Each structure stands twice: as C-alpha cells, then as structure tokens.
C-alpha cells in the first residue's frame, strides 16, 4: 500500500465517528445561550434585590460584596446542577496560548459522614490555583507560587459538559497581572473614561463609551489521519517541509466557493455549540486557500468578545476532532498558500450611538449646527485614533507579533510588517481639506451658523467598499479593521495596546481643549484647531497604496514609521519610553509588568523556534535522508542492471538521466546533512546565551533562517523521489478535503 493510501485509510476511520448535530427543527433563537447564566437567568434564579445588585455590578456601577456573592453562587449552583454540572472551574487566560482551568467538585463533607453539594460566594469570587507552572516572567518566583484568580462579573458564567466555568482574571499576590484579561479590562476602562470626556464635548449627556470587537476567525481543516502522519504539524502547528502542490489557490476557486459536505457538517455542529454558549456566530465561508475557512460573529463589547473568541478556538479544536478533522489555527500552516489571520473590527459606541460613524444617519431636517457637530465628532474620533496608532505604531505592531504570525506578516498576502492606516479617498479628502483650510476666524458662536468648512461627509462612507486588502489598519465605514492580528493569538494583546493608546490621545485631547477654552476660546473652535494640528501630526500613518510593494518600505522609513521585522526586536517597543509612559498614565501596566511580560514573549519566541529546529532536524535525518538514499540506491541498481544487459556505450546513454538524478539527490542529501549539523550547532550556541532577549535574537538570526534554507532542498527531493516511498503526506493530499 502506498504511503498516501495508508494515510487516507486512517482518515476514513476517523470520519466514521458519530456526529450528533441537533435536529434541524430547533432554531438558534431557541437554543442561543442555553448554557449561559444570562441576565434573564439571573432574574429567574436570584432573589430580586440580589438580581438588581448584580445588574449594577455588571454595569460597573457597584462592586461585588461577599454577601451578594454567596446568594449569587447559590442561584448559579441551582441553575448549573439542573444542566448536569458537578464541577466548577475558574477559567482564565494565562500568558501561554489558550485558556487554563482547574476543576473542583461541588461536593463537601456534610459533617455527618456524607457529602453535600456546596458552592459559596468565596469559591465563586476568588481562588488560588497553583500557579507556579504558568509563565510570570519572574514576577512571582516559583517558591512563592501563589497567584489568584478572581471572577469577572462582566463576563457571564457558562456550563460546558459537567463543569460550571467562571471567567476570571489571574493576578499575582502582589497585584501584577499574570494574564490578558486583567490589563484588557484596565485598558477598556481607561478608554471609557477618556472617550466619555471627549464625547461630552459634543453630547453632554453621554454616560459611557464601550469599545466593540468583531473578530473574524480564519482556520484550516485537515483530515485527522493525515495530520497524525505529519510530526511537524503535530508538534509545531505548521508544515516545516512540503512542496507546493501543482494546483493551490491560483484559480481563486475556493474563496466563497461551495462548502464541502463534511466541512459543512462540522461548521453546523460548531455553530450550534457556539450559539448554545452565547457566541453570536453569524458568518461562515471558504477562505482564499484550499481547506481554509472563516467564522465571524456579530460584534460584542470587547471584553466579552475576547472571551468568546478564546472559547470558540477551544470549541473549534474539539468539534473538529469529532468530525475526523484537525483544526489548524497556526498563522501559516502551509507555505505558498494564504495564512490565517483574525481581523479585529474595532469601534467605539456610547450609550447613545456609534462614535466612529459618519453623520449620514441624521434626519434630513436636522439643522446645520447639528450636522456640523456630528461631522466634527466623527472626525475627532477618527483623527485621535490615527494619532494613537501613529504615536505608537511600533508598539501596535509589537502587540501582534509572534514566532508564528511572523510567517504570515510581510508575505505577499497579509498586512506588511509596517503599521499604516487606509482611510479611502473620501475620508482622506475630508482630512486634507480640513488641514489645508487654515481659516481660524471661522465664526463658532452658537448664535451664528457654524461654519466649520467641512465638506458634507457623504453617506456612502458608511458602506465603504473601497477595501484595500494590504492595509493592516483600515477604516471600513463605521469601524477600523485591524488585520494584522494572527489567527492563533489572543485578541486581547492587540486590544490592550490599541485601546490604551487611544485612551491616551483622547485624554490628552480633552486636556488640550480645556486649556484653550479656559483661555476664552469656544469649545468647537478649540476642537477644530486641535483636530487640524493632529491631522498634520499623524499624516505619516495614512497610506492608501500597495502595502506589499518595496517602494512602500522605503517610503515608510522616510516617514519615520517602524519597519523592523525581527520579532525579538519588535518586542522591544513595549519598553520604549513612550510606551511605558502611556501604559502608566492609563494604569494598564507598570514598568515591572511590561518587563516581565517581555521576558515571557522572548522566551516563548525562543521555545517555538527551538522546537521547530529540533523537529525539523529529526525529520530530515530520520525521514527524508533515509528515503532519499533508498531511492538513490534503487536508481544505482538500475544503472548496474542496464550495464548487465547492454553494451557499455548503450548502457551509458540509457542510464544518463538516472545518473543525473543520482547526482542531484546526492547534492541535496549532502547539503541537508551538512546543514542540519550547522543547525544543531547554531542551537547549541544560542542555548548558551543567558540573557533571554539576546537568546531570542540569536534564534531569530541564526536558527530560524537555516530551517528555511534547508527546507528548499527537502522540497526539491520531494519532487524527484518516488511517491511510493515519500514518508510524509504531501500538500496536494492535505489541502483538498474530499
Ligand atoms: P469582511 O470579511 O468583509 O470584513 P465579515 O462579515 O466577515 O466582513 O466580518 C465583519 C466583522 O465586523 C463581523 O465580525 C462584524 O460583527 C464586525 N462588525 C461590524 N460592525 C462593527 C462595528 N461597528 N464594530 C465592531 N465590529 C463590527
Ligand atoms: Mg474583514
């Protein structure tokens, strides 16, 4: 049996697993959030005063006291036990990938020799998971291994299987964040305060500002049997070798194509389970590469959206296995075809409307003052966002880089390694116009007509379809789409940096307005002057051209944008004076936290490349070289046999192609063997470096490039060695689900 067939047989076995997709008669509206302790369920399971108290807590108007927590825990327990729950876990997002949980049973001794189901407020609110094995970047040395997890009431608890899951933050005993959620909540809080202060310049009754996040999760599916036969996929999440298949995505026939039946069954199952957990899934489609797909929900408040994305990634992996697939979230599982990203659609809204929305929605009868105020409000929030992304463009990039995303960024498919913003012609025209009209004498008293000289912002802007796919941070009508985020990443990392940076510029903006109005300027005149100043200040971040071109790289350097592509060096941006100051002002991170987190980032980078190098070296030496050598021997045999039958001269002619091939194989195998030795040596040298940052740099500069270099020769061998012998499933086998 050929290797290929063997892999498929394994795949078939997995396909036969039972698939229990609920009956089609049930509608999403009937099972949505079935396993979530929603406000509605709180109303049902909690006494009214407790329910009312909880509403205040959830809306951030009150803090949770232990007495309330006890009553809430009791109601929760009753609800969860009705769904069959027997355990609880605090669910948190440590600085590794994914989420962590520690399960405890509901049971306690009843004091009479029996057991009783017990769950109280203390257990709900705070726990002390043994945290010593989670990365802390030295904040919490291992002998003082206590960190604690604390409930985030803004994210509702839910039941999975027999477990009541409680979303929590995870912090050290000295108060430093050991997770993503704690700083995210701080960043969102900072943004709320700063944006509310600015929104009030336009609408005095605004109470709070939410940030919204709508992520678009891209992923690959692959037959589980084929996956199991690829040690590189299994251990690193990507193929470290493999030649392009003759056909991949050049026909553009996958994107939005019809979804294969097995995949459709997976998607349906996944969506039902996600909807039951309150994740508002909406869109599914094929993506650009073969076997690549996307799922997007309706956007939500950012903290909840992040939790839901983490939960979805967990579900995807689980449900895929049930359907005989593996779900690949790595940003670049296959070379030569598109990688996977996670566009983060980001917007701001008040309790009264969306702040990044153009004024097109005003009634036609609205007076000119109102229209102008809307225009100016819209432009203020756009410009202050751009200013933040400009001021911290290196940091924003640092928030999305990783060893895995590095393979996607900069390739001719994904946003480049330079952060810039696409606005589209209309909005650019508006900003240019504003910047160029320097008339400061515009009459702005409320008695006079407001003459802001802003051209009417066309309604079309709202449905801006002028999409530039090469831009990492594009304005798309009523939101920015941050496209550089990696498929595998926790969105929180990007959302922390972006929201904190925008909070800083908005807070500054409000202070600057106040300073001008204290000097007697009217509010709108002050806003207009500052917006003009800021349009000029952040001009360099605006770029509507082709982000993939070499000219852009040079141009970006001239503009002073960060063009660094080495992951360990990009991570440095977290410790820039401007970043440290911004995170301190917004109370998101202390310098110590930033330093600790950077250590974890460098270490993670190093480990990832280290594992790749090991797996790659092993595969070369015990999969590729032996097989290539065996095939080479067969060819040599053939040459000898030809000599036995034919005259020397004739045999020479007949065997010349094979002799050529024997030489080719020898050249590749020699190259591979020699350079795998160099790879091992490079690793050893890097491993001796003590400084974590320096070590990551060494891995980036000396180890990672060797893998790519040797890979070229392995892929060439794949083209010539007998298919029957080739020990790994090939791209053409893995990439086309039948
Ligand atoms: P596309 O692929 O064209 O960008 P999708 O429909 O795949 O569009 O995804 C759009 C995403 O943007 C969805 O997650 C959606 O919820 C989100 N979104 C739409 N409006 C907003 C908004 N105002 N704020 C944040 N996210 C939004
Ligand atoms: Mg999109």
PDB file of C-alpha atoms and ligand atoms in Angstrom, residues 216 343 345 467 469 481, ligand 2:
ATOM      1  CA  UNK A 216     -13.115  37.148  12.006  1.00  0.00           C
ATOM      2  CA  UNK A 343      -9.221  40.642  11.621  1.00  0.00           C
ATOM      3  CA  UNK A 345     -13.050  45.014  13.785  1.00  0.00           C
ATOM      4  CA  UNK A 467     -11.326  47.899   0.517  1.00  0.00           C
ATOM      5  CA  UNK A 469      -6.605  44.346   1.498  1.00  0.00           C
ATOM      6  CA  UNK A 481     -10.355  46.769  10.885  1.00  0.00           C
TER       7      UNK A 481
HETATM    8 MG1  LIG B   2     -12.957  41.797   7.452  1.00  0.00          MG
END
